[in-house]
Short mmCIF file of C-alpha atoms in Angstrom, two decimals:
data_model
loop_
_atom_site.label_atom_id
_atom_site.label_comp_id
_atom_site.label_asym_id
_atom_site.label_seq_id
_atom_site.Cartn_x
_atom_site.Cartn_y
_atom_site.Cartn_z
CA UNK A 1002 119.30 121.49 104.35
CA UNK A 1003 121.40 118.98 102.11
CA UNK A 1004 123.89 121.54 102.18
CA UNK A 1005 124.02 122.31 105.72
CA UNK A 1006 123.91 118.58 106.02
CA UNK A 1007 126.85 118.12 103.34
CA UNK A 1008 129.32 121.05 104.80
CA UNK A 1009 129.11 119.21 108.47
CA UNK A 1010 129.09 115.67 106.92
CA UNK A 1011 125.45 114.84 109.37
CA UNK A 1012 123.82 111.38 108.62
CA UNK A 1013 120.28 111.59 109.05
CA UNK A 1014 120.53 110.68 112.79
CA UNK A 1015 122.51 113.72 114.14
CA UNK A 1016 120.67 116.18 111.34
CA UNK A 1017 117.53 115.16 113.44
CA UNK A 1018 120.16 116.42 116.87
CA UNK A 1019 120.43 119.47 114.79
CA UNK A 1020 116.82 119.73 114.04
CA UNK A 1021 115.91 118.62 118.02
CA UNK A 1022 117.57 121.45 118.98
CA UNK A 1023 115.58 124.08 116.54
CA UNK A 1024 112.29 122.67 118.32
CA UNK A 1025 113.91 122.79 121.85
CA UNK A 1026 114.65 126.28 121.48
CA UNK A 1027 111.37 127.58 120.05
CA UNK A 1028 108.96 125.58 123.09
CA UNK A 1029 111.20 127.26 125.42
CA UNK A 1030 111.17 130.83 123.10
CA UNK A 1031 107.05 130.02 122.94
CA UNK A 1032 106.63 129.68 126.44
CA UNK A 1033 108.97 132.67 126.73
CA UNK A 1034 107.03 134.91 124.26
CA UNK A 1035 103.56 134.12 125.54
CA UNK A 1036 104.21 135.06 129.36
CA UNK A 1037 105.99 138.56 127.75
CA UNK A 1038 102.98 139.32 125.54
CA UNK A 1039 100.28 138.68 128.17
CA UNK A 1040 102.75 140.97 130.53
CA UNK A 1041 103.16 143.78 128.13
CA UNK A 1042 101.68 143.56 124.26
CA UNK A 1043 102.62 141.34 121.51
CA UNK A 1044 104.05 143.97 119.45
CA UNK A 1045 106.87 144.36 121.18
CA UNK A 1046 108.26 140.67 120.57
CA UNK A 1047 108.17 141.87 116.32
CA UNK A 1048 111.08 144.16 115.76
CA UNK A 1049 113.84 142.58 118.44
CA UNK A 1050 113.19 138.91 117.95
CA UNK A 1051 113.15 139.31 114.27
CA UNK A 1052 116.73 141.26 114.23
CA UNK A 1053 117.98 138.56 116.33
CA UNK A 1054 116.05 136.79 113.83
CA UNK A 1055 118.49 137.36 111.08
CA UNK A 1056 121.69 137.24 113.01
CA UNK A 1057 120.96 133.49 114.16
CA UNK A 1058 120.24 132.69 110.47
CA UNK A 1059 123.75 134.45 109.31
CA UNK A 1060 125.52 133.14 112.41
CA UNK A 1061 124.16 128.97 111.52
CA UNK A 1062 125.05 129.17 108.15
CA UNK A 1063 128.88 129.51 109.67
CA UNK A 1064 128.45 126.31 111.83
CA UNK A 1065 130.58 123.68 110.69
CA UNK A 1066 130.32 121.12 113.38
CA UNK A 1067 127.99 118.94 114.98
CA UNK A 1068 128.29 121.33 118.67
CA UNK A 1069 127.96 124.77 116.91
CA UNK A 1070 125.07 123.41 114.57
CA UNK A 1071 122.89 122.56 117.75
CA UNK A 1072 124.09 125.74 119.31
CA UNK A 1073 123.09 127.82 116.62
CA UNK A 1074 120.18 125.60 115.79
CA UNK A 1075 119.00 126.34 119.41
CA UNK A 1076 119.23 130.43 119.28
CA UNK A 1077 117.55 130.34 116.06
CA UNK A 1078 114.83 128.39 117.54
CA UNK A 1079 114.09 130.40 120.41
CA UNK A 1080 114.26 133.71 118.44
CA UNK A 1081 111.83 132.01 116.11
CA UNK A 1082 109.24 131.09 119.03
CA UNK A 1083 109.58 134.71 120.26
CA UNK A 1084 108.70 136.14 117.12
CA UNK A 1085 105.97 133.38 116.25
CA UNK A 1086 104.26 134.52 119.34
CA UNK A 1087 104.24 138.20 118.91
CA UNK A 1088 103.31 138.01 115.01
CA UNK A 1089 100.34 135.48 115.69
CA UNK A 1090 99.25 137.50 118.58
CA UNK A 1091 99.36 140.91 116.78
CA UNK A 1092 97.36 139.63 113.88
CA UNK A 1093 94.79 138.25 116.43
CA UNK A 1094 94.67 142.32 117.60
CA UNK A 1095 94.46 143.41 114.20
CA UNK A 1096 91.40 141.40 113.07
CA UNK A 1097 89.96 142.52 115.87
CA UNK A 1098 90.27 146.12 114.71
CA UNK A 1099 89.55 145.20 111.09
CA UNK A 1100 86.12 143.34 112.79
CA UNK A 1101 86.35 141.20 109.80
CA UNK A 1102 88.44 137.79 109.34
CA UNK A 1103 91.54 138.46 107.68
CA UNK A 1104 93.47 135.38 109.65
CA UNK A 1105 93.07 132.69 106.74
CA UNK A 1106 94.69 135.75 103.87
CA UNK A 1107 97.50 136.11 106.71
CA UNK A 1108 98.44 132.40 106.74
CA UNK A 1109 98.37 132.30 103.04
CA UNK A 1110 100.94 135.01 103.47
CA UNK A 1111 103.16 132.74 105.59
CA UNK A 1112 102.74 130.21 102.69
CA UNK A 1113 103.85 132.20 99.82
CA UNK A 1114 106.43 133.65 102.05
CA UNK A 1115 107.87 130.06 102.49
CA UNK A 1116 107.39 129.93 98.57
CA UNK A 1117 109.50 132.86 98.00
CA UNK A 1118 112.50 131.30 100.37
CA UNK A 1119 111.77 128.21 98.66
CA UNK A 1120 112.44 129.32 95.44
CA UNK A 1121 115.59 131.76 96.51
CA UNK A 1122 117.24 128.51 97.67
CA UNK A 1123 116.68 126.77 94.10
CA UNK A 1124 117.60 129.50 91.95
CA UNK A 1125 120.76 130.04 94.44
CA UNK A 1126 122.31 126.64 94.78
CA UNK A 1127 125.60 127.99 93.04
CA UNK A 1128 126.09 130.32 95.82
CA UNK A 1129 128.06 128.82 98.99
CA UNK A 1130 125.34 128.10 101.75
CA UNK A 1131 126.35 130.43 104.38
CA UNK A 1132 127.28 133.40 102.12
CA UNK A 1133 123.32 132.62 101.14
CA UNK A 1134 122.31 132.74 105.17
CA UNK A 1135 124.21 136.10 105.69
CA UNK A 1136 122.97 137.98 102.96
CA UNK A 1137 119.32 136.30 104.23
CA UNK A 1138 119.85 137.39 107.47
CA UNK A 1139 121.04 141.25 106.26
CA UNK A 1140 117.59 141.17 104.44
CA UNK A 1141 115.91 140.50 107.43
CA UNK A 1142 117.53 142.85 109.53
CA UNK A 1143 116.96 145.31 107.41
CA UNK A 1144 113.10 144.27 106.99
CA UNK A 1145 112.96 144.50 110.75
CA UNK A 1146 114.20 148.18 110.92
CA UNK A 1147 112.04 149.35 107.74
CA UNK A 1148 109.31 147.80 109.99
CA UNK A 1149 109.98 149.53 113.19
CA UNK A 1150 107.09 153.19 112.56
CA UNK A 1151 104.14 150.81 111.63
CA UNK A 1152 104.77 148.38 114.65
CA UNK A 1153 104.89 151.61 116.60
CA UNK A 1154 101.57 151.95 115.21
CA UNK A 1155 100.03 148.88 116.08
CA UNK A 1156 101.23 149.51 120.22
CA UNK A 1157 97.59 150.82 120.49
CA UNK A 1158 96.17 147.58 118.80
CA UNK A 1159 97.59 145.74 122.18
CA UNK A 1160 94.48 145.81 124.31
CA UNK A 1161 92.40 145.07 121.60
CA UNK A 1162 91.76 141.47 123.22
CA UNK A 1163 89.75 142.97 125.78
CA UNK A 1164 87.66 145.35 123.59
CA UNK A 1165 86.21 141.98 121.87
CA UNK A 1166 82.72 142.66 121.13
CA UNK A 1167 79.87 140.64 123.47
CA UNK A 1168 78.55 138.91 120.63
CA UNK A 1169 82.22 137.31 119.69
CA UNK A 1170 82.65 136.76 123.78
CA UNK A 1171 79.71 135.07 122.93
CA UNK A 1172 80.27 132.78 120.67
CA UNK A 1173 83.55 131.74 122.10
CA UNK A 1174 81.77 130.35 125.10
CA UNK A 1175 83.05 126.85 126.48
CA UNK A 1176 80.49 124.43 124.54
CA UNK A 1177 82.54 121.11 123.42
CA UNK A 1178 83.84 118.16 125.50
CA UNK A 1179 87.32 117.59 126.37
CA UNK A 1180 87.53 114.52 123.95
CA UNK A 1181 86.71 116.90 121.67
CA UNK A 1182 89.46 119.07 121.97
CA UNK A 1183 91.77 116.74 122.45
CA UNK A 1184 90.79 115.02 119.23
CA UNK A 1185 91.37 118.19 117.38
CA UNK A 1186 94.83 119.18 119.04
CA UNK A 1187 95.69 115.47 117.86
CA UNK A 1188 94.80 116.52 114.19
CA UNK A 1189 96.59 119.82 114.42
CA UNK A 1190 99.58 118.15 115.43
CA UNK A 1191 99.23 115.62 112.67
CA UNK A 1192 98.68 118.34 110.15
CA UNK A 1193 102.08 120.45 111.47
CA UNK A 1194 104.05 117.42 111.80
CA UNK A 1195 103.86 116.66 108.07
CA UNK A 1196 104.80 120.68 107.77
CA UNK A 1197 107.73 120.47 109.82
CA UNK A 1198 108.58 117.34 108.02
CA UNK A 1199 108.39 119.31 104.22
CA UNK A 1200 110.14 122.11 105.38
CA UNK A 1201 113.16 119.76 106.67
CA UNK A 1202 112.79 117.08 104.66
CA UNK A 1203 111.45 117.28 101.25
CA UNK A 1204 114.88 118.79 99.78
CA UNK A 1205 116.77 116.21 101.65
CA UNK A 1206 114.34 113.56 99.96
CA UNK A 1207 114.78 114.66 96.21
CA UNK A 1208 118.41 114.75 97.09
CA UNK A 1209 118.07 111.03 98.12
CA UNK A 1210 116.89 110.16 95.03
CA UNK A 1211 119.98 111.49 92.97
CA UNK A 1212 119.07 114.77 91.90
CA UNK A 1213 121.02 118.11 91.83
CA UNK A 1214 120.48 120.56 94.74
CA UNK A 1215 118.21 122.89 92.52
CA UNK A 1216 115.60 119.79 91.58
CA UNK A 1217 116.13 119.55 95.31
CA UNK A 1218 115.08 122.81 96.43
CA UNK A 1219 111.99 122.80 94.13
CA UNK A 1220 110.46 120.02 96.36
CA UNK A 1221 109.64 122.33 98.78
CA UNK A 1222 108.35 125.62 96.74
CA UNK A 1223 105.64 122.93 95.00
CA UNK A 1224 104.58 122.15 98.79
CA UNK A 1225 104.22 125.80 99.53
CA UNK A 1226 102.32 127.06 96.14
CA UNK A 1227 100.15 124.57 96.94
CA UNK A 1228 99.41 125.24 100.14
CA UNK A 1229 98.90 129.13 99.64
CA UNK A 1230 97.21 128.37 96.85
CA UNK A 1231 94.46 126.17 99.10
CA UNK A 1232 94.72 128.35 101.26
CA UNK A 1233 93.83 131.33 98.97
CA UNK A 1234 90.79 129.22 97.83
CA UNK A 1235 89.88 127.70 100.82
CA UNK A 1236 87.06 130.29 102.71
CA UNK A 1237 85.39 129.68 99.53
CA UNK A 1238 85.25 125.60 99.29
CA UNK A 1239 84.63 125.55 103.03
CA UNK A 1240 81.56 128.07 102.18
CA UNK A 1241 80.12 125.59 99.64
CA UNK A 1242 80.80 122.39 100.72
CA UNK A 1243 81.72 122.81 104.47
CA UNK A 1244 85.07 122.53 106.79
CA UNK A 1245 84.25 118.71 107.11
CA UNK A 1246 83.79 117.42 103.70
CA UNK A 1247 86.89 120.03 102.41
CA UNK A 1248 89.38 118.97 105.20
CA UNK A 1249 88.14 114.62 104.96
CA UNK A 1250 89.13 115.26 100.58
CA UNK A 1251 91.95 117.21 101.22
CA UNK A 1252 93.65 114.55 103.60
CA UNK A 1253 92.88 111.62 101.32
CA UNK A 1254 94.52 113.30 98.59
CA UNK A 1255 97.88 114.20 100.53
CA UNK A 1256 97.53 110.63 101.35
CA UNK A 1257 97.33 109.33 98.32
CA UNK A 1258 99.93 111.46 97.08
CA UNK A 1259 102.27 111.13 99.06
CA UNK A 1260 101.96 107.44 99.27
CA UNK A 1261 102.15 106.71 95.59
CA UNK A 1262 104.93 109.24 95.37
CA UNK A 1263 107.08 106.55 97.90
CA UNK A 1264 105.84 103.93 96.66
CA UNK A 1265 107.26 105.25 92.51
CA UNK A 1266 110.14 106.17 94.30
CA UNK A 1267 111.26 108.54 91.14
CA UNK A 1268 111.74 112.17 91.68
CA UNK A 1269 109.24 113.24 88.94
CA UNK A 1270 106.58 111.47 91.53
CA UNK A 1271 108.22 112.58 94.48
CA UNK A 1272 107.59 116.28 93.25
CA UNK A 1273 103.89 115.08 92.80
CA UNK A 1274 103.55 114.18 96.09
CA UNK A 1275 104.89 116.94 98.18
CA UNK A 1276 102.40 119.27 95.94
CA UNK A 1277 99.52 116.19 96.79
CA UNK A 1278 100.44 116.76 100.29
CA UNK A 1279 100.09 120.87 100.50
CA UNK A 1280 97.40 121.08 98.52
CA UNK A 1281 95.52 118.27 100.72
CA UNK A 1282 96.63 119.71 104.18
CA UNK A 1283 96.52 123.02 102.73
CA UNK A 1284 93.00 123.82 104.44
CA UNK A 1285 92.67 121.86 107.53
CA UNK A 1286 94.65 124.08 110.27
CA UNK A 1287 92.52 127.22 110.16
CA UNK A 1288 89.58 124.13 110.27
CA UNK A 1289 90.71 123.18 113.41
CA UNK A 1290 91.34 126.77 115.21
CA UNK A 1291 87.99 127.46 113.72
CA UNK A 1292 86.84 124.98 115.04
CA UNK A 1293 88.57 125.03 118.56
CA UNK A 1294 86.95 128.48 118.70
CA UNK A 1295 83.25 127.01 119.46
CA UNK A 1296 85.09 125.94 122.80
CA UNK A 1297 86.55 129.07 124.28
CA UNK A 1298 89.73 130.48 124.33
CA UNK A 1299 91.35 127.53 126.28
CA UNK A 1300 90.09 125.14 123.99
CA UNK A 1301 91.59 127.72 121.17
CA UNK A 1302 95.16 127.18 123.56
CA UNK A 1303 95.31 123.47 123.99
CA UNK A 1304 94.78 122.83 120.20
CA UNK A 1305 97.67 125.33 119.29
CA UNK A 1306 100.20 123.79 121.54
CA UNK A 1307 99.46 120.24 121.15
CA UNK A 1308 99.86 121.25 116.69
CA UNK A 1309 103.16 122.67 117.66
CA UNK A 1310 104.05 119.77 119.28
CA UNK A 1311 103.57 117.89 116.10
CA UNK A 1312 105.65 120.72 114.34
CA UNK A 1313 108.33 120.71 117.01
CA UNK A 1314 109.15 116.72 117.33
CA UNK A 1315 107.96 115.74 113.49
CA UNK A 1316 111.12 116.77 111.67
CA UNK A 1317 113.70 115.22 114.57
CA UNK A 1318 111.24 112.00 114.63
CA UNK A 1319 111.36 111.61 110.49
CA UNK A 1320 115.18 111.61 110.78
CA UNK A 1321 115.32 109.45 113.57
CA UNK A 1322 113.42 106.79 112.04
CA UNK A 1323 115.69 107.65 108.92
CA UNK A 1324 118.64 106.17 110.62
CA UNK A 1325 116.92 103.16 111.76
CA UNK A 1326 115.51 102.51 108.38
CA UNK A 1327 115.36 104.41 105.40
CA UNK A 1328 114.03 108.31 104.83
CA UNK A 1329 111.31 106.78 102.24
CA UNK A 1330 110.13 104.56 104.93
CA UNK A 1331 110.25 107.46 107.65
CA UNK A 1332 108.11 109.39 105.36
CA UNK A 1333 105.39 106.99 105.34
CA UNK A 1334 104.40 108.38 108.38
CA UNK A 1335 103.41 111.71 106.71
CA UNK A 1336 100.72 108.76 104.84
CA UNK A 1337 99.45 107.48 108.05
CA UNK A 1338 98.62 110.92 109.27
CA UNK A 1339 97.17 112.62 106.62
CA UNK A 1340 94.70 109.46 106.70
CA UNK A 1341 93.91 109.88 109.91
CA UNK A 1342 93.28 113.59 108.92
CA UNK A 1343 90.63 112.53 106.25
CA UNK A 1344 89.17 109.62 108.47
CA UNK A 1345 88.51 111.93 111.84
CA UNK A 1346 88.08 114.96 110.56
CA UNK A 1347 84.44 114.49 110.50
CA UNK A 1348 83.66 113.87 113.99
CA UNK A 1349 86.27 116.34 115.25
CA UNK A 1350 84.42 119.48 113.25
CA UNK A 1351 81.03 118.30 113.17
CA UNK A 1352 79.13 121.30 114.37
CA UNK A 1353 77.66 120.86 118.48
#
């Protein structure tokens, strides 16, 4: 990001423009994705949207100016919303055939995937950023076509919704009040917001302090090890001590993290407090969609799209606020929420 930021000389306000635009094009690619796989099977939304995938991530790291930035910013959004869509909607299928939860070791996955990139962008900071993006992109491409026989595979695994067993139909039964749900969308959105705002912002942060791109880049692989590695360790806590006592800890410690972090303003603490604020966050998502899950599938819906709403607007809100004040200050946000995570999270997955 501070490169992308550096080659097309953005201040904070119009990298939040560029950032707007990611989160206008994935709502619309969402929306999109979700009428196509209730029409005719997730899988198919893996293998195109993920080539297109990689040619929107080759074609922004060529943007130079504030128009082709949004533009590209916009595509890659979309493409990203198609393919978010089909992937979470597959694995729902394939836990269904496993008849065992396997969703929790998935989004680990997606964390130490985000690791991985994370640390590719540190240990490549010599490299010119959109040479970096192309060869990113080719990767993915490629990924997509060495992926094409086992999504083939998984065609059958697109009615599995309807095959759920009457004892799961069961439990998913409408039982919670709308306040309820509402509170726990509210939560979710808190909980991506701060995501969005790490995965945009905690590079651009360290760089704000003064150090070098690859001190920079680390920022954000700390975040993601420790959310995977909550995540990894999570099923387990939340057996012993329960989702509401885990999740009410883990958001007092991003909170306190974080905050000190901001408050030291050094980039030693900053480092801290990006790993303080995984670590805390790292199990309260698959909480909440556990959670959601005593109230139907609707319930399940509403929660999603109000998180990604938090995902969606965080990052362009954090720079916003940037340009009005400072990005330390904008970041104190991230404090506020994860407070509110550890102060509601009680009532909102209290058993009923």
């Amino acid at each position: 990001m501070p490169a992308v930021q550096a080659a097309a000389h953005l201040g904070p306000g119009r990298l939040a423009l560029v950032l707007l635009g990611a989160a206008a094009g994935m709502v619309v690619g969402v929306q999109a994705g979700g009428r196509w796989a209730h029409r005719h099977g997730s899988s198919g939304l893996l293998v195109a949207p993920m080539l297109a995938f990689g040619i929107a991530l080759a074609l922004l790291g060529q943007c130079r100016t504030l128009p082709t930035l949004i533009l590209g910013a916009v595509l890659f959004g979309l493409v990203h919303g198609l393919l978010d869509v089909g992937a979470n909607a597959s694995a729902v299928a394939c836990e269904l055939a496993y008849q065992r939860s396997i969703m929790a070791g998935l989004h680990s996955s997606y964390s130490v995937g985000a690791l991985c990139g994370a640390v590719l962008a540190a240990l490549t900071t010599w490299m010119p950023h959109n040479l970096l993006f192309a060869l990113v992109g080719a990767f993915t491409v490629l990924a997509a076509l060495t992926a094409v026989p086992s999504v083939r595979a998984a065609t059958s695994l697109d009615g599995a919704p309807e095959s759920t067993p009457a004892a799961t139909r069961e439990v998913r039964t409408p039982s919670m009040s709308r306040s309820t749900v509402w509170l726990l969308g509210a939560l979710a959105a808190a909980c991506l917001w701060a995501e969005g705002a790490a995965a945009d912002w905690s590079a651009v942060h360290l760089h704000f302090l003064g150090t070098s791109e690859t001190t920079a880049a680390t920022a954000y692989a700390l975040y993601s090890a420790a959310m995977a590695a909550g995540r990894l360790l999570g099923d387990r806590l939340t057996t012993r001590y329960g989702a509401p006592a885990v999740v009410r800890a883990g958001g007092a410690l991003a909170a306190a993290g974080l905050g000190c972090a901001l408050a030291v303003g050094t980039a030693p603490a900053a480092l801290l407090g990006w790993l303080a604020l995984g670590a805390g966050l790292s199990t309260a998502m698959p909480s909440l969609i556990t959670a959601a899950g005593r109230g139907g599938p609707r319930a399940v819906g509403t929660v999603t799209t109000v998180g990604y709403l938090g995902l969606l607007a965080g990052p362009a809100a954090i720079g916003a606020l940037a340009a009005l004040t400072s990005l330390p200050a904008a970041l104190t946000v991230l404090v506020g929420m994860a407070a509110a995570v550890a102060l509601l999270s009680s009532r909102a997955l209290a058993s009923k």
